[in-house]
Coordinates of C-alpha atoms in Angstrom, one line a residue:
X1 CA -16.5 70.1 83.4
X2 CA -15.7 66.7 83.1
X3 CA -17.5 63.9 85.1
X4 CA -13.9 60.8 84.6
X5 CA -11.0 63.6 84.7
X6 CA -10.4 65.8 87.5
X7 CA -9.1 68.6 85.0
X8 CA -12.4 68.7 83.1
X9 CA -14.5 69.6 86.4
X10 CA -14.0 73.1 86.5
X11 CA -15.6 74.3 84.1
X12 CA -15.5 77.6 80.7
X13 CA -20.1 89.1 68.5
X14 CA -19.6 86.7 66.0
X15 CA -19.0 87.3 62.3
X16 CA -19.2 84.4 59.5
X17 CA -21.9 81.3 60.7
X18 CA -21.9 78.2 59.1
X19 CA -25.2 76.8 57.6
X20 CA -27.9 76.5 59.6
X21 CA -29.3 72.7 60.2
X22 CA -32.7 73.9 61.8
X23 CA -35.3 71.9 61.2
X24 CA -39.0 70.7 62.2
X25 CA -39.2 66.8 61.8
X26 CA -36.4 64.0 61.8
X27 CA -35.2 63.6 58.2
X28 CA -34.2 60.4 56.3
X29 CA -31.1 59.0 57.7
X30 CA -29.2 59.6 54.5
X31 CA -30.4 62.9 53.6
X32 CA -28.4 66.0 55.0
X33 CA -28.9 69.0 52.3
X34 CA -25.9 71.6 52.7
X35 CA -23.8 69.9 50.5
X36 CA -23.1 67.2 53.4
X37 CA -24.6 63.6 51.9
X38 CA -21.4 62.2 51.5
X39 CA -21.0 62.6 55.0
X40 CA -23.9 61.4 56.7
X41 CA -23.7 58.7 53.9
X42 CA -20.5 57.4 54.7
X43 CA -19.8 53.5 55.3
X44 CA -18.3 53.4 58.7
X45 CA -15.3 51.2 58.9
X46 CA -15.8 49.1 62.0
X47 CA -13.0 47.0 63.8
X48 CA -11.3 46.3 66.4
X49 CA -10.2 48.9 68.9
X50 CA -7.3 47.9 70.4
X51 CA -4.2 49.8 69.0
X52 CA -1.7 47.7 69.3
X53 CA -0.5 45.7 72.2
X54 CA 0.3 48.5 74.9
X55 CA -3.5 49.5 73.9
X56 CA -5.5 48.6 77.6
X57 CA -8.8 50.8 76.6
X58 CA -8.5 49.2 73.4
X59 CA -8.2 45.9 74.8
X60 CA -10.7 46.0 76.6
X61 CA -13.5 47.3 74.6
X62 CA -12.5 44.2 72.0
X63 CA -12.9 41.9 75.2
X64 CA -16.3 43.4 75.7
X65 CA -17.7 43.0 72.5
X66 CA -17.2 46.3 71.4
X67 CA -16.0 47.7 67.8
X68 CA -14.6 50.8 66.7
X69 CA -14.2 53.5 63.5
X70 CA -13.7 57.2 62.3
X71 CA -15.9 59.2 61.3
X72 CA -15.5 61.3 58.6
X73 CA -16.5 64.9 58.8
X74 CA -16.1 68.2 57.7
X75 CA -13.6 70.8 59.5
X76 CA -15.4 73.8 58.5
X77 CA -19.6 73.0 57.9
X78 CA -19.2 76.2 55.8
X79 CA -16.8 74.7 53.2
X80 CA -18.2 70.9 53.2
X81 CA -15.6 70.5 50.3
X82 CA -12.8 71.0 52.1
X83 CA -10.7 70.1 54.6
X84 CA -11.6 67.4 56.8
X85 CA -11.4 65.5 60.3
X86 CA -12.1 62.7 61.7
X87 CA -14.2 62.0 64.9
X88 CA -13.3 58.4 66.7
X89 CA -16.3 56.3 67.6
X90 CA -17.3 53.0 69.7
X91 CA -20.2 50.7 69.7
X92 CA -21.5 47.6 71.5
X93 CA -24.3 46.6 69.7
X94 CA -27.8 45.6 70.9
X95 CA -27.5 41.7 71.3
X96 CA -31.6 41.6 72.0
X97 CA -32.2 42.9 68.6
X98 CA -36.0 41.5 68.8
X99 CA -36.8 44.6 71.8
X100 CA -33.7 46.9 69.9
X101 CA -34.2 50.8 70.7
X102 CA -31.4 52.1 68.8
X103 CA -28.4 53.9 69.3
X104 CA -27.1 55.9 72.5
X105 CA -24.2 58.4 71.7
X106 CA -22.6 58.7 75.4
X107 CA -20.5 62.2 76.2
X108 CA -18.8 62.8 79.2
X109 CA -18.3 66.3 79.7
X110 CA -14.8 68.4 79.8
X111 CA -14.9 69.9 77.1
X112 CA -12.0 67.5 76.2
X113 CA -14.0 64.6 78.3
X114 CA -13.1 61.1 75.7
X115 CA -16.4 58.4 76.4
X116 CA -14.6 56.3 73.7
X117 CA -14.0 53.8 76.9
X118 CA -17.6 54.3 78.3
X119 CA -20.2 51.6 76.0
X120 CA -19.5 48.9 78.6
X121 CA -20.0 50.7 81.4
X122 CA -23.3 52.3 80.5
X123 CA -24.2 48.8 79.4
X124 CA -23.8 47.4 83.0
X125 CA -25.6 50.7 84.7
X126 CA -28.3 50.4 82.2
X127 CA -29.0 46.9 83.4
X128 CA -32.2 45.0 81.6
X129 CA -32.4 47.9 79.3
X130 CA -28.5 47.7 77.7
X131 CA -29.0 45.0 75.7
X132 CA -31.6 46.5 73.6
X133 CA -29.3 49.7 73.2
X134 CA -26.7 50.3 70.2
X135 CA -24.4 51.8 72.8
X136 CA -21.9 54.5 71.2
X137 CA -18.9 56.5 73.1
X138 CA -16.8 59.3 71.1
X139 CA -14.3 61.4 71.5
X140 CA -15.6 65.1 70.2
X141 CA -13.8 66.7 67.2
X142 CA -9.6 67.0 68.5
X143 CA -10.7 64.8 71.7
X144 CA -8.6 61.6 72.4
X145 CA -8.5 59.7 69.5
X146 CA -10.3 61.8 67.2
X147 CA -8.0 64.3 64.9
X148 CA -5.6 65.8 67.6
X149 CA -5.5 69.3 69.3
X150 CA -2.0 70.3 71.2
X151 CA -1.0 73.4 71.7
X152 CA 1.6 72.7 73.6
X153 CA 0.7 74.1 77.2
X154 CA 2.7 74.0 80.1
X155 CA -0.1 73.0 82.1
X156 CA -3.2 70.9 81.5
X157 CA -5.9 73.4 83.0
X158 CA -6.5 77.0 83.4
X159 CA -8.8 76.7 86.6
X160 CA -6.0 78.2 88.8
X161 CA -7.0 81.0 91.5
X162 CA -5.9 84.8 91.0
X163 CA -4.5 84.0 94.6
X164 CA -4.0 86.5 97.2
X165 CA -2.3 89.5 95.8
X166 CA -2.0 91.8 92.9
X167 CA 1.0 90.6 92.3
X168 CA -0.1 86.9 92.2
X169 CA -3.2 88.2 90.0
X170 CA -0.5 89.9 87.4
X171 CA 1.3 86.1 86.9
X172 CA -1.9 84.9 86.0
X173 CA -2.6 87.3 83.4
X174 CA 0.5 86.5 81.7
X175 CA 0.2 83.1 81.7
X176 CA -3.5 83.2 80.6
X177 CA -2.3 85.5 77.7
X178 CA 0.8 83.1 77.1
X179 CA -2.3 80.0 77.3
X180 CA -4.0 81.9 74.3
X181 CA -0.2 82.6 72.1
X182 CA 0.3 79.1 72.3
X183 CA -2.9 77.9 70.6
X184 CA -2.8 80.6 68.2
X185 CA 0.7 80.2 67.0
X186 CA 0.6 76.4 66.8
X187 CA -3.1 75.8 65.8
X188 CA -4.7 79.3 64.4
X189 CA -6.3 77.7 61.0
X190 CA -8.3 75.7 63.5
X191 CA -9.8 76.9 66.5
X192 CA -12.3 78.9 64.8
X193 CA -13.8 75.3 64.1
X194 CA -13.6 73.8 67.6
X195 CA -16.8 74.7 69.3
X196 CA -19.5 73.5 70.6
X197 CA -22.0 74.3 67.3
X198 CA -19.5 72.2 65.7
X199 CA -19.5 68.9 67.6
X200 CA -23.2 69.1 67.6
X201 CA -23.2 68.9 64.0
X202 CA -20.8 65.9 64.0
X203 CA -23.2 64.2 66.3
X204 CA -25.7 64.5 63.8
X205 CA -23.1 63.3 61.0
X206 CA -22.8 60.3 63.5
X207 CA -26.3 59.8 63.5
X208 CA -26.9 59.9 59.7
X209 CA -24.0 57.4 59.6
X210 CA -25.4 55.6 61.9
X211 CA -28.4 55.1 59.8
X212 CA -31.0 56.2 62.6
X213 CA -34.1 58.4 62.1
X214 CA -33.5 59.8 65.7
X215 CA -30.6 59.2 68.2
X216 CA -30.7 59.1 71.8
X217 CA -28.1 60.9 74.0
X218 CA -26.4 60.6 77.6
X219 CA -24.1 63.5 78.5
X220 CA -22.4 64.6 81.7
X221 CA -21.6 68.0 83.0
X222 CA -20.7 70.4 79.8
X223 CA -22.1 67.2 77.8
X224 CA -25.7 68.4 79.2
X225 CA -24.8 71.9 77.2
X226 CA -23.8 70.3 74.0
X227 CA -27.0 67.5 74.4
X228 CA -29.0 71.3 74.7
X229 CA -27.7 73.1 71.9
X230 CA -28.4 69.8 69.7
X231 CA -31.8 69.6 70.3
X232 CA -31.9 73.4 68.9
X233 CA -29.8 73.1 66.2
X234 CA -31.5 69.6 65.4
X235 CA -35.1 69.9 66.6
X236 CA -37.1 66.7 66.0
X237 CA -33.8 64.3 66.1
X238 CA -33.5 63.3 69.0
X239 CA -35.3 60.1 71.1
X240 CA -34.6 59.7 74.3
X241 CA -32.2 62.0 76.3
X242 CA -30.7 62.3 79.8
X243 CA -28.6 65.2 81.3
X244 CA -26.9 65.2 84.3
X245 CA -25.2 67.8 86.3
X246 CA -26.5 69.9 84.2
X247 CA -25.4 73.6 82.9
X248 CA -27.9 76.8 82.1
X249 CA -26.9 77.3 78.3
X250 CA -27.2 81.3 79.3
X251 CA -24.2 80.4 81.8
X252 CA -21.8 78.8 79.6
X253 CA -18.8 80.3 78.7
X254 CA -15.9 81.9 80.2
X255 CA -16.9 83.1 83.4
X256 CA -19.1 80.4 84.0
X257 CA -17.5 79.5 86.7
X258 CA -18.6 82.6 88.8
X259 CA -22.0 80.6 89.5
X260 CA -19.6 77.9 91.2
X261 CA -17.7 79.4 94.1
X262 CA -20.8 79.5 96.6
X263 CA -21.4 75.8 96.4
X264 CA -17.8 74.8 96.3
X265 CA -17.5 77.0 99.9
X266 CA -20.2 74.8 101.3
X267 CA -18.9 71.5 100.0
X268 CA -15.7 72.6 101.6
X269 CA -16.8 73.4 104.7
X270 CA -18.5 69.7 104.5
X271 CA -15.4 68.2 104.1
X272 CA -14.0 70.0 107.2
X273 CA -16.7 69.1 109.3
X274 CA -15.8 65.3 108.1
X275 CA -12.1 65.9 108.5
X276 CA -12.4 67.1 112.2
X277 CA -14.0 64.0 113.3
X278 CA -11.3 62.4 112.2
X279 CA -8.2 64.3 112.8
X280 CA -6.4 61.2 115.3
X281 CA -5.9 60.5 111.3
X282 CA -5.4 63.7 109.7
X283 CA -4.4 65.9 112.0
X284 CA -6.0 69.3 110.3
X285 CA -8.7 70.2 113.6
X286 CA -10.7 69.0 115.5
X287 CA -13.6 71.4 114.1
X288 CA -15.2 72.3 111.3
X289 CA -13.4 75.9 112.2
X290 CA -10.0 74.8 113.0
X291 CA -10.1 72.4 109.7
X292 CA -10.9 75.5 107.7
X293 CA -8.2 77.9 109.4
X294 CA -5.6 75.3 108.6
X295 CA -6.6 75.5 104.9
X296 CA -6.3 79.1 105.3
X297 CA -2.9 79.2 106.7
X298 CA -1.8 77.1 104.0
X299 CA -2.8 79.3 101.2
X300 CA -1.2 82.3 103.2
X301 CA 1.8 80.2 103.5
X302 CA 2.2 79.3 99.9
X303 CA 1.4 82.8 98.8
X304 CA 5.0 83.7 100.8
X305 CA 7.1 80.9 99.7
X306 CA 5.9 78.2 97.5
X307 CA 5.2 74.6 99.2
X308 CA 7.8 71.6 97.8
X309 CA 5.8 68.3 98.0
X310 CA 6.7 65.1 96.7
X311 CA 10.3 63.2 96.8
X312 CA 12.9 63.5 93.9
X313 CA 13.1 63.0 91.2
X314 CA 9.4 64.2 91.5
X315 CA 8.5 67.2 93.1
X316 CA 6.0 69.9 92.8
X317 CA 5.6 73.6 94.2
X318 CA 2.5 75.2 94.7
X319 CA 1.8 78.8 95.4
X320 CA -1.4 80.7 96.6
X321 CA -2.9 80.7 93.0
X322 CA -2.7 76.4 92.7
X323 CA -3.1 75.6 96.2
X324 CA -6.9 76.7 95.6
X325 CA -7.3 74.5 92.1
X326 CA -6.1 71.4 94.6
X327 CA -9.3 71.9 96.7
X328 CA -11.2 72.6 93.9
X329 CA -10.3 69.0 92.5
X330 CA -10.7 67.4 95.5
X331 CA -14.6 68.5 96.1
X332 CA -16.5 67.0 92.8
X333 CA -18.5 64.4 95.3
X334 CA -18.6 63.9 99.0
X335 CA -18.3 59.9 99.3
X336 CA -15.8 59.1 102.2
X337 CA -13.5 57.8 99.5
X338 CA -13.4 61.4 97.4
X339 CA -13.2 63.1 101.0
X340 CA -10.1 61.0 102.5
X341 CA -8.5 61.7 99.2
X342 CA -8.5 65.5 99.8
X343 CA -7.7 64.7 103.6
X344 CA -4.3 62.5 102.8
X345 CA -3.6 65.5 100.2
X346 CA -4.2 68.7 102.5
X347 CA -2.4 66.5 105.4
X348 CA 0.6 66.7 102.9
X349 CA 0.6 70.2 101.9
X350 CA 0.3 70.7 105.6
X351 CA 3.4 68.7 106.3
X352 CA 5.0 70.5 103.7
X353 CA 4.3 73.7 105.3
X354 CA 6.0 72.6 108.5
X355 CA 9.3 71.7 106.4
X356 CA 8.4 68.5 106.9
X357 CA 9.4 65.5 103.6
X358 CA 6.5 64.6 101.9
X359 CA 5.6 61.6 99.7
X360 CA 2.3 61.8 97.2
X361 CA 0.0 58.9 96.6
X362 CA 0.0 58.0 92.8
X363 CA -3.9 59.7 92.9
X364 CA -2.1 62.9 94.1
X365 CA 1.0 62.9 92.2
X366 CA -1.5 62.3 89.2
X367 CA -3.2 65.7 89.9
X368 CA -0.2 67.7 90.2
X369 CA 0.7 66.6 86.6
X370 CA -2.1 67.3 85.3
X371 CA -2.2 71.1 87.0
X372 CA 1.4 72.0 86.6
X373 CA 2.9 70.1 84.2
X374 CA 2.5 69.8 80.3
X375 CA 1.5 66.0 80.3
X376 CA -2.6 66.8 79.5
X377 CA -1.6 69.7 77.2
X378 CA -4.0 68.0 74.8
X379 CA -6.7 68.2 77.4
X380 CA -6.3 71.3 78.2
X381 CA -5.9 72.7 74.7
X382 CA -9.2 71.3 73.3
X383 CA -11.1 73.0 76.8
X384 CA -9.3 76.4 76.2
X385 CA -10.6 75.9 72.7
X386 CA -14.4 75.0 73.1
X387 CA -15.1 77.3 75.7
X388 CA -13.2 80.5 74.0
X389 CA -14.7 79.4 70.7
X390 CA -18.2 79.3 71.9
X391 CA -18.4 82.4 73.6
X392 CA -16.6 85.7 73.7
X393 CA -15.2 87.1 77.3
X394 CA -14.4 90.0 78.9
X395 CA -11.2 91.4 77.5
X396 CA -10.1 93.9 80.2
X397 CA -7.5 92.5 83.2
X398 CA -9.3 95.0 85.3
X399 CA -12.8 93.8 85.2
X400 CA -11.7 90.7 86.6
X401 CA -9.8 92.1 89.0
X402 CA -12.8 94.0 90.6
X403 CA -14.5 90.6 90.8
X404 CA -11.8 88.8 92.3
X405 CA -11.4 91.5 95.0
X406 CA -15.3 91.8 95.4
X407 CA -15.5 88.1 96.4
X408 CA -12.9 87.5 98.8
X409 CA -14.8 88.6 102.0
X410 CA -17.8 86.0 100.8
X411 CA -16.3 83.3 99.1
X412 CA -12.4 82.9 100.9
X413 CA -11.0 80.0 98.9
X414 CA -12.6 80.2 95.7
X415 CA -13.8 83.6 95.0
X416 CA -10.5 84.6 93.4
X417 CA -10.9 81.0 91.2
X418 CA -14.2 81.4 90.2
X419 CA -13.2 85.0 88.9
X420 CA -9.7 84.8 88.0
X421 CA -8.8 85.5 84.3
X422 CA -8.5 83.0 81.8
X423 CA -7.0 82.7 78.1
X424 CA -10.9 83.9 76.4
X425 CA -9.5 87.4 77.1
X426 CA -6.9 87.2 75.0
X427 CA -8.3 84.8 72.2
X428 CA -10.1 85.5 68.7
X429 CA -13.6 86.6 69.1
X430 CA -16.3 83.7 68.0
X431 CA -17.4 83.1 64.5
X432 CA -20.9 82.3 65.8
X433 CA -23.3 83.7 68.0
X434 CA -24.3 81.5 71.1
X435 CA -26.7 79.2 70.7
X436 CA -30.4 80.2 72.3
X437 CA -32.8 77.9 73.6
X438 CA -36.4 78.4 71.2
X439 CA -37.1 75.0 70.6
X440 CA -38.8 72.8 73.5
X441 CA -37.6 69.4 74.0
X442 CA -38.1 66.0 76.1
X443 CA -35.2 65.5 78.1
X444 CA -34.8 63.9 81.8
X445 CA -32.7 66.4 83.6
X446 CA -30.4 64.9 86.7
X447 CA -29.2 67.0 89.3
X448 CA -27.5 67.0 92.8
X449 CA -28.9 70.1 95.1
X450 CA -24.9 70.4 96.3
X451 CA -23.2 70.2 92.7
X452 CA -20.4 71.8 93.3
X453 CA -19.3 72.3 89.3
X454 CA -22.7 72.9 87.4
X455 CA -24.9 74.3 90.6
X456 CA -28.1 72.9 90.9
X457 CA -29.8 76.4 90.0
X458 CA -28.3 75.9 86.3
X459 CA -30.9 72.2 86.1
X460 CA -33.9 74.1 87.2
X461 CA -33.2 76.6 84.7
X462 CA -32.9 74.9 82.1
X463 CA -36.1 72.8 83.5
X464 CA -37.9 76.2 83.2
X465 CA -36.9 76.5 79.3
X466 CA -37.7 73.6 78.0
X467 CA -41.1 73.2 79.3
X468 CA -41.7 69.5 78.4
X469 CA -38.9 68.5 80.1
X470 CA -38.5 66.7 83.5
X471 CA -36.3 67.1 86.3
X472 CA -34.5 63.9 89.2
X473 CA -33.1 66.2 92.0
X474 CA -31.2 64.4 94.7
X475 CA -31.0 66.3 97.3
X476 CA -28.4 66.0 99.9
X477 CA -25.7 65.4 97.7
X478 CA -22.6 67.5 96.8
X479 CA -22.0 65.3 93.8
X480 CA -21.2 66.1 90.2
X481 CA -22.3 63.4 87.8
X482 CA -24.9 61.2 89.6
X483 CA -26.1 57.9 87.5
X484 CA -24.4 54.8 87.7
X485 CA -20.9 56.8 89.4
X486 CA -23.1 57.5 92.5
X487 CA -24.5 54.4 93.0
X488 CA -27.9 56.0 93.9
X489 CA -30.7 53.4 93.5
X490 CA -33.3 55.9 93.4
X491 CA -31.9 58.3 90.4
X492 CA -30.6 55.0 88.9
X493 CA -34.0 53.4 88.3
X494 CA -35.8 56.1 87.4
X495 CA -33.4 56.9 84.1
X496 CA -33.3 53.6 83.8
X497 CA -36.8 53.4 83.6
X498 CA -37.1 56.6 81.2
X499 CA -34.8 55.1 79.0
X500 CA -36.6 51.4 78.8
X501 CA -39.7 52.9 78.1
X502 CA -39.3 56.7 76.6
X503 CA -41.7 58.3 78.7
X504 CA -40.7 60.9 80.7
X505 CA -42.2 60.8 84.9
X506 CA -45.5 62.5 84.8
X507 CA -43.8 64.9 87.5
X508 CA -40.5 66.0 88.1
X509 CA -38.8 63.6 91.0
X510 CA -36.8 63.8 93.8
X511 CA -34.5 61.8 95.3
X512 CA -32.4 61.4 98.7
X513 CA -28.9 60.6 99.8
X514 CA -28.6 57.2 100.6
X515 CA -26.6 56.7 104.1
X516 CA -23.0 55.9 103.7

């Protein structure tokens, strides 16, 4: 659940636990306890980010102003002694140091999202208020440039749909327990250690190295879970925080994407009706009805005979169990720009199903990569990773199945996603319990009423548990991610406003879809 890569959107009993970092007021910077100063009291090596000369990101985060370093930290917080990773960090400093708030750490979601890239960015959303912001991206522990994770997957995701048969639903199981082999025979001595408890406790690491009291926070999509479960592990450490497109900390995990199918059938069924109005362009129907039935007949199709799209020496088939994942990609926001890009990519799988050539934009050819091929292994290794390693799931083919086949008559397209097996079933059970929310904290929750990755249901939730919190809801919207990508003034100016000031609205808010 990733709000920059399409892969990341989807998103998904313990023995040993490391120390516990609980505690009731911020501490000194420098001061850690658990055998962990030399960590947070670690001289950060700051320099230039840029790589080497093929290095663009880098590039451009020196043009910017930005610097960049590793962090230091441990692999297991159980055995600070031992062996260690490192955790790759950018900052654009405050430039009106007279007004200076501190530091921001920015994360953007996946798990496996990198914000490495994001400090200028937020800099320009925040407006009058970025200046007086230490503004820090990184990549999580095995994200990006941090330590690497690579299993070496055949594909960069797992999100694919059970599809429309038993038989279909028995591939899936072996390539979800083939996901799982992979990890384990290439990476077993460390995927106890990639979780989410983890990277919270690296954030605090970056804090301490940071040499702030308190550290604010920004994160996206499964970054709103890992801001939550910081503010429990690390109650009284945090300043000001936002999360948006935000997840119920009861729902992560595996099967998390259950909650999802429902509101990815109505954004769907959006799209049509916007596709039918223009079908002189698209040609899928010229109704809401008749787009949908062609997006049925094309997953019927490729469940008999997969579709060939593309032109060599590129091409891709896609069966009923990816044809889904496509639509799933294509439905994370509903501007006309997100909504033409699914168009020109159904119009070519419809094509294809007439035995017609094809030819993929570089946007669509870029998905198919990432879905079929091995190219975002990485990706796809650290999500696999995080979401297995935070929570146990069910371990039985068959209780899957039963879900699968109980939500086809409701949810068409996406019931057999949102319940399909994935590699959990087959990995190591957690070394920690899941983290539980008993510690209030004041956080500005964002959220689109027509998310279709972390339903809007999952922000008033965690509203509900955290009872000083407040909650923006824009309503209107199937959008994932909303401030600064969205370009909604009203959600814009409110967190920027929260994040000028620190003071949370005396209400919670609500916001509309602005036309076009």
């Amino acid at each position: 659940m990733c709000r920059t890569a399409a892969v990341g959107l989807a998103l998904a009993t313990c023995l040993g636990a490391a120390p516990s970092f609980t505690a009731t007021a911020a501490p000194a910077a420098s001061k850690s306890g658990a055998g962990l100063d030399r960590y947070y009291d670690q001289r950060l090596g700051w320099g230039s980010c840029a790589k080497g000369p093929d290095d663009t990101m880098g590039r451009d985060l020196d043009k910017a102003g930005a610097q960049c370093a590793d962090v230091t930290v441990p692999l297991d917080y159980a055995d600070p002694r031992g062996r260690t990773t490192t955790v790759a960090i950018s900052r654009l400093k405050a430039t009106d140091t007279r007004h200076r708030i501190g530091s921001i750490l920015l994360n953007n979601g996946g798990p496996g999202g990198t914000a490495l890239q994001s400090p200028p960015e937020f800099h320009a959303w925040m407006k009058k208020t970025g200046p007086r912001y230490d503004i820090v991206g990184f990549d999580p522990r095995f994200v990006g440039r941090s330590t690497p994770l690579d299993c070496g997957l055949p594909v960069g995701t797992n999100l694919f749909s059970a599809g429309l048969s038993r038989a279909s639903f028995e591939r899936q199981v072996a390539l979800q327990k083939d996901l799982a082999a992979k990890c384990r025979a290439t990476n077993a001595s460390v995927l106890p250690h990639v979780t989410t408890r983890n990277t919270a406790r690296d954030m605090d690491v970056i804090r301490g190295a940071l040499g702030e009291r308190k550290i604010s926070y920004f994160g996206y999509s499964y970054g709103t879970y890992l801001g939550t479960v910081y503010t429990q592990m690390f109650p009284g450490r945090t300043d000001r925080m936002v999360l948006d497109g935000t997840i119920d900390p009861r729902k992560f995990g595996p099967v998390m994407l259950k909650e999802s199918a429902g509101a990815n059938e109505r954004a769907l069924a959006d799209w049509a009706t916007w596709a039918a109005r223009r079908d002189g362009t698209y040609g899928l129907g010229r109704t809401r009805a008749q787009v949908l039935a062609t997006v049925d007949r094309l997953i019927k199709t490729a469940a008999r005979t997969p579709l060939t799209v593309g032109t060599d020496p590129e091409t891709f088939q896609l069966d009923d169990t990816q044809l889904p994942l496509i639509l799933f990609f294509g439905l994370d926001s509903d501007t006309d720009t997100s909504r033409a890009s699914l168009a020109e990519n159904v119009s070519v799988l419809n094509k294809a199903a007439a035995g017609q050539p094809t030819r993929l934009s570089p946007q669509f050819a870029v998905i198919l990569r990432i879905a079929l091929t091995g190219e975002q292994s990485h990706s796809g290794s650290v999500q696999n990773a995080v979401i297995c390693g935070d929570v146990a799931a069910p371990r039985d083919p068959e209780v899957y199945w039963r879900d699968i086949e109980r939500s086809r008559a409701k949810y068409p397209r996406f019931g057999a996603l949102a319940n399909n097996i994935g590699p959990c079933a087959f990995w190591d059970r957690p070394r920690e319990k899941p983290t539980q929310v008993k510690h209030d904290a004041k956080v500005l929750i964002v959220s689109a009423t027509g998310d279709p990755r972390t339903v809007h249901k999952g922000a008033v939730a965690l509203r509900g548990l955290l009872p000083s919190a407040k909650l923006i809801t824009l309503k209107g919207a199937n959008r994932h991610a909303v401030y600064g990508l969205y370009e909604n003034d009203c959600v814009d100016n409110k967190v920027n406003k929260y994040l000028a000031t620190g003071k949370l609205p005396a209400n919670d808010q609500t916001c509309s879809k602005q036309a076009g």
